[in-house]
mmCIF file of C-alpha atoms in Angstrom:
data_model
loop_
_atom_site.group_PDB
_atom_site.id
_atom_site.type_symbol
_atom_site.label_atom_id
_atom_site.label_comp_id
_atom_site.label_asym_id
_atom_site.label_seq_id
_atom_site.Cartn_x
_atom_site.Cartn_y
_atom_site.Cartn_z
ATOM 1 C CA MET Y 1465 -64.532 -34.959 -31.017
ATOM 2 C CA PHE Y 1466 -64.916 -33.328 -27.466
ATOM 3 C CA GLY Y 1467 -63.099 -30.245 -26.334
ATOM 4 C CA PHE Y 1468 -60.513 -30.113 -23.338
ATOM 5 C CA LEU Y 1469 -62.915 -29.114 -21.098
ATOM 6 C CA ASP Y 1470 -65.284 -32.187 -21.705
ATOM 7 C CA ARG Y 1471 -62.843 -34.170 -21.190
ATOM 8 C CA SER Y 1472 -61.304 -32.991 -18.024
ATOM 9 C CA LEU Y 1473 -64.643 -33.247 -17.087
ATOM 10 C CA ARG Y 1474 -65.421 -36.747 -17.795
ATOM 11 C CA PHE Y 1475 -62.311 -37.732 -16.114
ATOM 12 C CA ALA Y 1476 -62.894 -36.185 -12.939
ATOM 13 C CA ALA Y 1477 -66.729 -38.124 -12.815
ATOM 14 C CA VAL Y 1478 -65.126 -41.661 -13.571
ATOM 15 C CA ALA Y 1479 -62.447 -41.245 -10.942
ATOM 16 C CA ALA Y 1480 -64.685 -40.155 -8.797
ATOM 17 C CA LEU Y 1481 -66.741 -42.922 -9.487
ATOM 18 C CA SER Y 1482 -64.161 -44.832 -9.536
ATOM 19 C CA LEU Y 1483 -62.605 -43.668 -5.842
ATOM 20 C CA GLY Y 1484 -65.313 -42.976 -3.937
ATOM 21 C CA THR Y 1485 -67.758 -46.200 -4.750
ATOM 22 C CA GLY Y 1486 -65.216 -48.899 -5.318
ATOM 23 C CA GLY Y 1487 -67.297 -49.650 -8.721
ATOM 24 C CA THR Y 1488 -65.622 -51.908 -11.383
ATOM 25 C CA ALA Y 1489 -66.273 -49.812 -14.267
ATOM 26 C CA ALA Y 1490 -63.442 -51.357 -16.446
ATOM 27 C CA ALA Y 1491 -64.723 -53.201 -18.968
ATOM 28 C CA ALA Y 1492 -63.461 -56.768 -19.169
ATOM 29 C CA GLY Y 1493 -60.632 -57.621 -20.983
ATOM 30 C CA ASP Y 1494 -58.802 -60.439 -22.848
ATOM 31 C CA VAL Y 1495 -55.737 -61.637 -21.339
ATOM 32 C CA GLU Y 1496 -54.081 -63.431 -23.998
ATOM 33 C CA ALA Y 1497 -53.979 -60.112 -25.893
ATOM 34 C CA GLY Y 1498 -53.026 -58.364 -22.227
ATOM 35 C CA GLY Y 1499 -50.079 -60.633 -22.292
ATOM 36 C CA LYS Y 1500 -48.389 -58.639 -25.563
ATOM 37 C CA VAL Y 1501 -49.329 -55.245 -24.012
ATOM 38 C CA PHE Y 1502 -48.031 -56.006 -20.533
ATOM 39 C CA ARG Y 1503 -44.364 -56.259 -22.673
ATOM 40 C CA ALA Y 1504 -44.673 -52.884 -22.299
ATOM 41 C CA CYS Y 1505 -44.235 -52.724 -18.653
ATOM 42 C CA ALA Y 1506 -42.294 -55.772 -18.240
ATOM 43 C CA ALA Y 1507 -39.057 -53.162 -18.495
ATOM 44 C CA CYS Y 1508 -40.089 -52.081 -15.446
ATOM 45 C CA HIS Y 1509 -42.332 -54.356 -13.539
ATOM 46 C CA ALA Y 1510 -42.847 -58.063 -12.384
ATOM 47 C CA MET Y 1511 -44.957 -60.408 -11.436
ATOM 48 C CA GLU Y 1512 -42.867 -62.347 -8.987
ATOM 49 C CA PRO Y 1513 -44.164 -61.262 -5.235
ATOM 50 C CA GLY Y 1514 -41.155 -58.864 -4.159
ATOM 51 C CA LYS Y 1515 -39.482 -58.691 -7.146
ATOM 52 C CA HIS Y 1516 -38.825 -55.008 -7.990
ATOM 53 C CA ARG Y 1517 -37.648 -53.323 -10.740
ATOM 54 C CA LEU Y 1518 -37.727 -49.976 -12.148
ATOM 55 C CA GLY Y 1519 -40.918 -49.823 -10.505
ATOM 56 C CA PRO Y 1520 -42.605 -52.126 -8.281
ATOM 57 C CA SER Y 1521 -44.155 -55.810 -8.296
ATOM 58 C CA LEU Y 1522 -47.213 -56.091 -9.770
ATOM 59 C CA ALA Y 1523 -48.426 -58.981 -7.338
ATOM 60 C CA GLY Y 1524 -51.878 -58.403 -5.312
ATOM 61 C CA VAL Y 1525 -51.834 -54.871 -6.594
ATOM 62 C CA ILE Y 1526 -55.780 -54.792 -7.210
ATOM 63 C CA GLY Y 1527 -56.892 -54.156 -4.082
ATOM 64 C CA ARG Y 1528 -53.525 -52.438 -2.521
ATOM 65 C CA ALA Y 1529 -53.320 -49.634 -1.512
ATOM 66 C CA ALA Y 1530 -51.407 -47.124 -3.648
ATOM 67 C CA GLY Y 1531 -47.584 -46.873 -2.453
ATOM 68 C CA THR Y 1532 -47.494 -49.918 0.319
ATOM 69 C CA ALA Y 1533 -45.344 -52.685 -1.690
ATOM 70 C CA GLU Y 1534 -43.355 -54.022 0.706
ATOM 71 C CA ALA Y 1535 -39.731 -52.568 0.552
ATOM 72 C CA PHE Y 1536 -39.779 -50.339 -3.252
ATOM 73 C CA ARG Y 1537 -39.456 -46.453 -2.019
ATOM 74 C CA TYR Y 1538 -42.219 -44.586 -3.799
ATOM 75 C CA SER Y 1539 -42.310 -40.983 -4.503
ATOM 76 C CA LYS Y 1540 -43.909 -38.940 -1.748
ATOM 77 C CA ALA Y 1541 -47.041 -38.290 -3.981
ATOM 78 C CA MET Y 1542 -47.827 -41.847 -4.719
ATOM 79 C CA GLU Y 1543 -47.754 -42.658 -1.041
ATOM 80 C CA GLU Y 1544 -49.907 -39.566 -0.211
ATOM 81 C CA SER Y 1545 -52.569 -39.926 -3.023
ATOM 82 C CA GLY Y 1546 -54.967 -41.931 -1.111
ATOM 83 C CA VAL Y 1547 -56.027 -44.231 -3.861
ATOM 84 C CA VAL Y 1548 -56.402 -48.147 -3.815
ATOM 85 C CA TRP Y 1549 -56.048 -49.814 -6.714
ATOM 86 C CA THR Y 1550 -59.110 -50.881 -8.047
ATOM 87 C CA GLU Y 1551 -59.597 -52.384 -11.489
ATOM 88 C CA ASP Y 1552 -61.109 -49.084 -12.402
ATOM 89 C CA ALA Y 1553 -58.325 -46.716 -10.346
ATOM 90 C CA LEU Y 1554 -55.911 -48.857 -12.710
ATOM 91 C CA ALA Y 1555 -57.327 -47.956 -15.787
ATOM 92 C CA LEU Y 1556 -57.658 -44.516 -14.841
ATOM 93 C CA TYR Y 1557 -53.993 -44.333 -14.535
ATOM 94 C CA LEU Y 1558 -52.983 -46.028 -17.435
ATOM 95 C CA THR Y 1559 -54.906 -43.738 -19.165
ATOM 96 C CA LYS Y 1560 -52.183 -41.103 -18.098
ATOM 97 C CA PRO Y 1561 -50.256 -41.532 -14.958
ATOM 98 C CA SER Y 1562 -49.160 -38.306 -14.566
ATOM 99 C CA ALA Y 1563 -52.514 -36.814 -14.484
ATOM 100 C CA PHE Y 1564 -54.128 -39.174 -12.247
ATOM 101 C CA ILE Y 1565 -51.613 -38.683 -9.440
ATOM 102 C CA LYS Y 1566 -49.979 -35.638 -10.354
ATOM 103 C CA GLY Y 1567 -45.381 -35.955 -8.854
ATOM 104 C CA ASN Y 1568 -45.563 -39.659 -9.441
ATOM 105 C CA ARG Y 1569 -42.271 -40.822 -10.663
ATOM 106 C CA MET Y 1570 -44.112 -42.967 -13.559
ATOM 107 C CA ALA Y 1571 -42.212 -42.435 -16.855
ATOM 108 C CA PHE Y 1572 -44.840 -44.225 -19.231
ATOM 109 C CA PRO Y 1573 -46.831 -41.877 -20.868
ATOM 110 C CA GLY Y 1574 -50.065 -43.837 -20.544
ATOM 111 C CA LEU Y 1575 -51.986 -46.633 -23.169
ATOM 112 C CA ARG Y 1576 -54.139 -44.888 -25.732
ATOM 113 C CA LYS Y 1577 -56.305 -47.537 -26.578
ATOM 114 C CA PRO Y 1578 -59.289 -48.188 -23.735
ATOM 115 C CA ASP Y 1579 -58.929 -52.129 -25.112
ATOM 116 C CA ASP Y 1580 -55.427 -51.736 -24.541
ATOM 117 C CA ILE Y 1581 -55.947 -50.981 -20.802
ATOM 118 C CA ALA Y 1582 -58.908 -53.509 -20.350
ATOM 119 C CA ASP Y 1583 -56.785 -56.184 -21.773
ATOM 120 C CA VAL Y 1584 -53.693 -55.650 -19.781
ATOM 121 C CA ILE Y 1585 -55.695 -54.939 -16.390
ATOM 122 C CA ALA Y 1586 -56.808 -58.639 -17.262
ATOM 123 C CA TRP Y 1587 -53.761 -59.995 -18.097
ATOM 124 C CA ILE Y 1588 -52.595 -58.422 -14.396
ATOM 125 C CA LYS Y 1589 -55.266 -59.979 -12.266
ATOM 126 C CA ALA Y 1590 -54.782 -63.360 -14.078
ATOM 127 C CA ASN Y 1591 -51.364 -63.504 -13.009
ATOM 128 C CA GLY Y 1592 -51.003 -62.840 -9.644
ATOM 129 C CA GLY Y 1593 -52.362 -59.687 -9.437
ATOM 130 C CA GLY Y 1594 -55.428 -59.755 -8.501
ATOM 131 C CA ALA Y 1595 -54.904 -60.422 -4.789
ATOM 132 C CA ALA Y 1596 -52.998 -60.348 -2.133
ATOM 133 C CA ALA Y 1597 -49.260 -61.906 -3.241
ATOM 134 C CA PRO Y 1598 -47.773 -64.763 -1.117
ATOM 135 C CA PRO Y 1599 -44.522 -64.899 0.336
ATOM 136 C CA ALA Y 1600 -41.805 -65.727 -1.689
ATOM 137 C CA ALA Y 1601 -41.131 -69.366 -1.403
ATOM 138 C CA ALA Y 1602 -38.780 -70.130 1.543
ATOM 139 C CA GLY Y 1603 -35.255 -71.242 0.200
ATOM 140 C CA ALA Y 1604 -35.596 -69.995 -3.296
ATOM 141 C CA ALA Y 1605 -32.345 -68.822 -5.106
ATOM 142 C CA PRO Y 1606 -31.746 -65.589 -5.402
ATOM 143 C CA VAL Y 1607 -31.193 -63.087 -8.995
ATOM 144 C CA PRO Y 1608 -27.226 -62.875 -8.459
ATOM 145 C CA THR Y 1609 -26.317 -59.252 -7.863
ATOM 146 C CA VAL Y 1610 -23.263 -57.660 -6.132
ATOM 147 C CA ALA Y 1611 -25.129 -57.089 -3.032
ATOM 148 C CA PRO Y 1612 -24.750 -60.620 -1.741
ATOM 149 C CA ALA Y 1613 -21.016 -59.990 -1.794
ATOM 150 C CA ARG Y 1614 -21.124 -56.210 -0.212
ATOM 151 C CA ALA Y 1615 -23.383 -58.408 2.147
ATOM 152 C CA ALA Y 1616 -21.162 -60.927 2.986
ATOM 153 C CA VAL Y 1617 -17.637 -59.393 3.630
ATOM 154 C CA ALA Y 1618 -19.557 -56.623 6.278
ATOM 155 C CA ALA Y 1619 -21.275 -59.708 8.512
ATOM 156 C CA SER Y 1620 -18.187 -61.659 8.068
ATOM 157 C CA ALA Y 1621 -15.558 -59.156 8.801
ATOM 158 C CA PRO Y 1622 -13.347 -60.216 12.060
ATOM 159 C CA ALA Y 1623 -12.713 -57.308 14.189
ATOM 160 C CA GLY Y 1624 -8.854 -57.451 14.644
ATOM 161 C CA GLY Y 1625 -7.852 -58.617 10.994
ATOM 162 C CA GLY Y 1626 -5.841 -56.298 8.676
ATOM 163 C CA ARG Y 1627 -3.725 -53.157 8.952
ATOM 164 C CA TYR Y 1628 -6.204 -51.351 9.985
ATOM 165 C CA GLY Y 1629 -8.754 -54.022 11.885
ATOM 166 C CA LEU Y 1630 -10.963 -53.872 9.042
ATOM 167 C CA GLY Y 1631 -12.351 -56.779 6.663
ATOM 168 C CA ARG Y 1632 -10.847 -59.687 5.502
ATOM 169 C CA PRO Y 1633 -10.069 -61.677 2.140
ATOM 170 C CA ALA Y 1634 -12.987 -61.801 -0.364
ATOM 171 C CA LYS Y 1635 -13.723 -65.516 -1.189
ATOM 172 C CA PRO Y 1636 -13.587 -66.760 -4.283
ATOM 173 C CA GLU Y 1637 -17.216 -66.792 -4.962
ATOM 174 C CA GLU Y 1638 -17.613 -63.253 -3.607
ATOM 175 C CA ILE Y 1639 -15.265 -62.010 -6.518
ATOM 176 C CA ALA Y 1640 -16.969 -63.828 -8.825
ATOM 177 C CA LEU Y 1641 -20.277 -61.855 -8.113
ATOM 178 C CA TRP Y 1642 -17.914 -59.082 -9.395
ATOM 179 C CA ASP Y 1643 -15.653 -60.441 -11.840
ATOM 180 C CA ILE Y 1644 -17.936 -60.682 -14.628
ATOM 181 C CA ASP Y 1645 -16.749 -58.321 -17.407
ATOM 182 C CA VAL Y 1646 -15.782 -59.574 -21.011
ATOM 183 C CA ARG Y 1647 -12.520 -58.420 -23.138
ATOM 184 C CA PRO Y 1648 -12.627 -57.686 -26.275
ATOM 185 C CA ASP Y 1649 -10.996 -61.177 -27.367
ATOM 186 C CA GLY Y 1650 -14.160 -62.980 -25.142
ATOM 187 C CA LEU Y 1651 -11.764 -63.756 -22.034
ATOM 188 C CA GLY Y 1652 -14.383 -63.755 -19.571
ATOM 189 C CA LEU Y 1653 -17.299 -65.113 -21.970
ATOM 190 C CA PRO Y 1654 -19.673 -67.477 -19.846
ATOM 191 C CA PRO Y 1655 -20.792 -71.404 -20.534
ATOM 192 C CA GLY Y 1656 -24.320 -71.000 -22.222
ATOM 193 C CA HIS Y 1657 -25.234 -70.866 -25.992
ATOM 194 C CA GLY Y 1658 -28.113 -68.703 -27.886
ATOM 195 C CA THR Y 1659 -29.536 -67.355 -31.709
ATOM 196 C CA ALA Y 1660 -31.532 -64.713 -32.996
ATOM 197 C CA THR Y 1661 -34.832 -66.522 -33.189
ATOM 198 C CA GLU Y 1662 -34.778 -67.823 -29.476
ATOM 199 C CA GLY Y 1663 -33.395 -64.062 -28.725
ATOM 200 C CA GLU Y 1664 -36.718 -62.270 -30.558
ATOM 201 C CA ALA Y 1665 -39.433 -63.368 -27.933
ATOM 202 C CA LEU Y 1666 -36.835 -62.231 -24.978
ATOM 203 C CA TRP Y 1667 -36.267 -58.922 -26.761
ATOM 204 C CA GLY Y 1668 -40.244 -57.893 -27.147
ATOM 205 C CA GLU Y 1669 -40.410 -59.268 -23.577
ATOM 206 C CA ARG Y 1670 -37.397 -57.560 -21.970
ATOM 207 C CA CYS Y 1671 -36.010 -54.692 -24.400
ATOM 208 C CA ALA Y 1672 -39.010 -53.175 -26.662
ATOM 209 C CA ALA Y 1673 -40.642 -51.176 -24.397
ATOM 210 C CA CYS Y 1674 -37.248 -48.696 -24.545
ATOM 211 C CA HIS Y 1675 -35.300 -49.743 -27.726
ATOM 212 C CA GLY Y 1676 -39.115 -50.303 -30.012
ATOM 213 C CA ASP Y 1677 -40.091 -53.569 -31.683
ATOM 214 C CA PHE Y 1678 -36.967 -53.432 -34.347
ATOM 215 C CA GLY Y 1679 -34.513 -51.819 -31.972
ATOM 216 C CA GLU Y 1680 -35.318 -48.185 -33.548
ATOM 217 C CA ALA Y 1681 -35.979 -46.740 -29.777
ATOM 218 C CA PHE Y 1682 -38.242 -45.051 -28.168
ATOM 219 C CA GLY Y 1683 -37.919 -41.280 -26.446
ATOM 220 C CA ARG Y 1684 -34.170 -40.684 -25.336
ATOM 221 C CA TYR Y 1685 -33.678 -44.259 -25.243
ATOM 222 C CA PRO Y 1686 -30.675 -44.899 -28.309
ATOM 223 C CA ALA Y 1687 -31.801 -46.759 -31.364
ATOM 224 C CA LEU Y 1688 -29.363 -50.088 -31.568
ATOM 225 C CA ILE Y 1689 -30.121 -50.750 -34.928
ATOM 226 C CA GLY Y 1690 -28.980 -49.595 -38.684
ATOM 227 C CA GLY Y 1691 -26.921 -46.594 -39.241
ATOM 228 C CA GLU Y 1692 -24.517 -47.926 -42.038
ATOM 229 C CA GLY Y 1693 -22.727 -45.821 -44.347
ATOM 230 C CA THR Y 1694 -23.468 -42.663 -41.409
ATOM 231 C CA LEU Y 1695 -20.031 -42.299 -39.858
ATOM 232 C CA ALA Y 1696 -18.876 -39.363 -42.385
ATOM 233 C CA ARG Y 1697 -22.249 -37.452 -42.132
ATOM 234 C CA GLU Y 1698 -22.042 -34.561 -39.992
ATOM 235 C CA PHE Y 1699 -24.998 -36.632 -37.756
ATOM 236 C CA PRO Y 1700 -23.937 -40.119 -37.946
ATOM 237 C CA GLU Y 1701 -26.105 -42.840 -36.601
ATOM 238 C CA LYS Y 1702 -24.202 -44.624 -34.333
ATOM 239 C CA THR Y 1703 -25.622 -48.224 -33.940
ATOM 240 C CA ILE Y 1704 -23.901 -51.740 -32.595
ATOM 241 C CA GLY Y 1705 -23.942 -51.919 -36.408
ATOM 242 C CA SER Y 1706 -22.605 -49.252 -37.454
ATOM 243 C CA TYR Y 1707 -20.288 -48.269 -34.983
ATOM 244 C CA TRP Y 1708 -19.386 -50.598 -32.393
ATOM 245 C CA PRO Y 1709 -15.934 -51.935 -32.560
ATOM 246 C CA TYR Y 1710 -16.598 -55.557 -30.827
ATOM 247 C CA ALA Y 1711 -19.557 -57.968 -30.827
ATOM 248 C CA SER Y 1712 -18.333 -59.575 -27.554
ATOM 249 C CA THR Y 1713 -18.681 -55.763 -25.633
ATOM 250 C CA VAL Y 1714 -22.706 -56.196 -26.860
ATOM 251 C CA PHE Y 1715 -22.897 -59.202 -24.602
ATOM 252 C CA ASP Y 1716 -21.036 -57.881 -21.737
ATOM 253 C CA TYR Y 1717 -23.144 -54.484 -22.046
ATOM 254 C CA VAL Y 1718 -26.364 -56.186 -22.221
ATOM 255 C CA HIS Y 1719 -24.834 -59.275 -19.091
ATOM 256 C CA ARG Y 1720 -23.906 -56.469 -16.732
ATOM 257 C CA ALA Y 1721 -26.120 -53.277 -17.301
ATOM 258 C CA MET Y 1722 -29.546 -54.792 -19.053
ATOM 259 C CA PRO Y 1723 -32.575 -54.737 -18.804
ATOM 260 C CA TYR Y 1724 -33.231 -51.116 -17.289
ATOM 261 C CA GLY Y 1725 -34.197 -51.164 -13.906
ATOM 262 C CA ASP Y 1726 -33.608 -55.413 -13.955
ATOM 263 C CA ALA Y 1727 -29.844 -55.410 -14.336
ATOM 264 C CA GLN Y 1728 -28.172 -59.042 -14.093
ATOM 265 C CA SER Y 1729 -31.467 -60.534 -14.147
ATOM 266 C CA LEU Y 1730 -30.604 -62.125 -17.400
ATOM 267 C CA THR Y 1731 -29.169 -66.051 -17.667
ATOM 268 C CA ALA Y 1732 -25.958 -66.135 -20.184
ATOM 269 C CA ASP Y 1733 -28.349 -68.524 -22.326
ATOM 270 C CA GLU Y 1734 -30.480 -65.394 -22.318
ATOM 271 C CA THR Y 1735 -27.643 -62.649 -22.835
ATOM 272 C CA TYR Y 1736 -26.470 -65.293 -25.859
ATOM 273 C CA ALA Y 1737 -29.469 -64.724 -27.383
ATOM 274 C CA LEU Y 1738 -30.516 -61.436 -26.967
ATOM 275 C CA THR Y 1739 -26.803 -60.568 -28.507
ATOM 276 C CA ALA Y 1740 -28.156 -62.834 -31.287
ATOM 277 C CA PHE Y 1741 -30.892 -61.236 -32.003
ATOM 278 C CA LEU Y 1742 -28.801 -57.795 -31.891
ATOM 279 C CA LEU Y 1743 -26.196 -58.993 -34.106
ATOM 280 C CA ALA Y 1744 -28.558 -60.417 -36.678
ATOM 281 C CA SER Y 1745 -31.237 -57.466 -36.587
ATOM 282 C CA ASN Y 1746 -28.407 -55.387 -38.033
ATOM 283 C CA ASN Y 1747 -27.605 -58.388 -40.871
ATOM 284 C CA LEU Y 1748 -23.851 -59.167 -39.150
ATOM 285 C CA ILE Y 1749 -24.848 -63.379 -38.403
ATOM 286 C CA ASP Y 1750 -27.879 -65.229 -39.589
ATOM 287 C CA GLN Y 1751 -30.757 -66.071 -37.999
ATOM 288 C CA ASP Y 1752 -29.935 -69.600 -37.383
ATOM 289 C CA PHE Y 1753 -26.027 -68.855 -35.977
ATOM 290 C CA VAL Y 1754 -25.397 -70.313 -32.607
ATOM 291 C CA LEU Y 1755 -23.874 -68.041 -30.086
ATOM 292 C CA ASP Y 1756 -21.525 -69.036 -27.405
ATOM 293 C CA ALA Y 1757 -18.179 -68.208 -25.979
ATOM 294 C CA LYS Y 1758 -16.127 -69.653 -29.211
ATOM 295 C CA SER Y 1759 -17.768 -68.292 -31.923
ATOM 296 C CA LEU Y 1760 -18.981 -64.690 -30.716
ATOM 297 C CA PRO Y 1761 -14.890 -63.481 -30.223
ATOM 298 C CA GLN Y 1762 -14.430 -64.178 -33.942
ATOM 299 C CA LEU Y 1763 -17.142 -62.045 -35.227
ATOM 300 C CA LYS Y 1764 -15.719 -58.579 -36.982
ATOM 301 C CA MET Y 1765 -17.616 -55.905 -37.184
ATOM 302 C CA PRO Y 1766 -17.624 -53.539 -39.482
ATOM 303 C CA ASN Y 1767 -16.409 -50.543 -38.087
ATOM 304 C CA ALA Y 1768 -13.475 -52.657 -36.150
ATOM 305 C CA ASP Y 1769 -10.949 -51.085 -38.294
ATOM 306 C CA GLY Y 1770 -12.353 -47.365 -37.337
ATOM 307 C CA PHE Y 1771 -10.889 -47.821 -33.928
ATOM 308 C CA TYR Y 1772 -6.968 -47.627 -33.164
ATOM 309 C CA ILE Y 1773 -4.643 -47.027 -30.591
ATOM 310 C CA HIS Y 1774 -3.722 -43.527 -30.551
ATOM 311 C CA ASP Y 1775 0.123 -43.695 -29.978
ATOM 312 C CA THR Y 1776 0.551 -39.611 -28.817
ATOM 313 C CA PRO Y 1777 2.127 -39.734 -24.766
ATOM 314 C CA ASP Y 1778 -0.046 -38.469 -21.986
ATOM 315 C CA PHE Y 1779 2.799 -35.768 -21.635
ATOM 316 C CA PRO Y 1780 4.449 -33.626 -23.496
ATOM 317 C CA PRO Y 1781 8.062 -35.402 -24.385
ATOM 318 C CA TYR Y 1782 10.219 -32.038 -23.594
ATOM 319 C CA GLU Y 1783 9.731 -30.509 -20.424
ATOM 320 C CA PRO Y 1784 7.697 -27.814 -20.201
ATOM 321 C CA CYS Y 1785 8.352 -23.970 -19.925
ATOM 322 C CA MET Y 1786 6.799 -22.927 -16.410
ATOM 323 C CA LYS Y 1787 7.983 -19.477 -16.281
ATOM 324 C CA ASP Y 1788 8.826 -16.447 -18.528
ATOM 325 C CA CYS Y 1789 8.105 -17.906 -21.571
ATOM 326 C CA LYS Y 1790 7.750 -15.393 -23.439
ATOM 327 C CA LYS Y 1791 10.213 -12.424 -23.736
ATOM 328 C CA SER Y 1792 7.181 -10.234 -25.422
ATOM 329 C CA VAL Y 1793 3.653 -9.701 -25.213
ATOM 330 C CA GLU Y 1794 1.530 -7.528 -28.116
ATOM 331 C CA ILE Y 1795 -1.998 -6.481 -27.471
ATOM 332 C CA THR Y 1796 -3.877 -7.832 -30.738
ATOM 333 C CA GLY Y 1797 -7.421 -6.216 -29.552
ATOM 334 C CA ARG Y 1798 -9.258 -4.078 -26.936
ATOM 335 C CA ALA Y 1799 -12.022 -5.346 -24.952
ATOM 336 C CA ARG Y 1800 -14.112 -1.694 -25.375
ATOM 337 C CA ILE Y 1801 -13.500 -1.300 -28.898
ATOM 338 C CA ILE Y 1802 -15.885 -4.426 -28.960
ATOM 339 C CA ASP Y 1803 -18.357 -2.890 -26.441
ATOM 340 C CA VAL Y 1804 -17.662 -6.168 -23.469
ATOM 341 C CA THR Y 1805 -15.982 -3.538 -20.747
ATOM 342 C CA PRO Y 1806 -18.487 -2.283 -18.779
ATOM 343 C CA GLU Y 1807 -17.392 2.065 -18.516
ATOM 344 C CA GLY Y 1808 -17.445 3.771 -15.351
ATOM 345 C CA GLU Y 1809 -15.398 4.233 -12.316
ATOM 346 C CA ASP Y 1810 -17.076 1.684 -10.342
ATOM 347 C CA ASN Y 1811 -16.169 -0.726 -13.135
ATOM 348 C CA ALA Y 1812 -12.798 0.096 -13.962
ATOM 349 C CA VAL Y 1813 -10.799 -2.760 -15.153
ATOM 350 C CA SER Y 1814 -6.393 -2.505 -14.691
ATOM 351 C CA VAL Y 1815 -4.336 -4.957 -17.044
ATOM 352 C CA GLU Y 1816 -0.894 -5.062 -16.161
#
């Protein structure tokens, strides 16, 4: 309806109004509707003070200078932008982040509908984003990660212990932070349980922004659902349901590496619920099937028999020839004939 030049001029004019006057041109939004829109943001942003994911915490973001959230590593473009996050500035940024602050690392392409932008800003404002955030409560339990184990070892290593005077034996609680892998037979699965019904809401909040509402995926992220009967095709769809050999691998990967940018933030119950949601979405279990450490290893995946142990030895069962292995060599073609050898004395090639 409008030409490119007209759109650019209108964008620049609104940006000048927002950043120059600190006005409130952003329309009032629907907080409840904004909560649904924020699901696309939750994979990278948290509302808890100081809890950074792939993107910074949005606690107290409105009124804060861009690139100043403590303990988050911003791009140089964001730090030097001079932007203050008024509601108007957020509205412009959410329309197209790459255009509003060129060179920033925000991968999200932007929201297309003005109502969605107004709604999500209203939700952010109502959920801790509208004022300077208070510090995290004293004594609050941190999300378990491997970082405490490394820090504890570094802080308490004895000066003269061990062969080289470095380190000490790891404590059981430190080992437990690392020992979170789950084997195909279920060894390593923690206590807990979950169903697909419980996992559906969690999926929308933590996973759908990258993998789609139904596991169909967005952009470069992989599809997790579907693909039945495609493995013999030229371009097979390798999803959880069509390709993966073990159901326990779903739990292992989600619990250890997801959500992207906030790995190991899910509880065992949440991971069981999300695993159940993915399995049910691939028609492998019912919605009310209770997944736990006992039931999960008993599930057989459709492509379990498609994987087998290759018994070819790593090294040949004979002594390989290393010298004078062929008595004669026959030349079957010459590079000059197929015109790939440069001509001229400077580019002469000799073969011995």
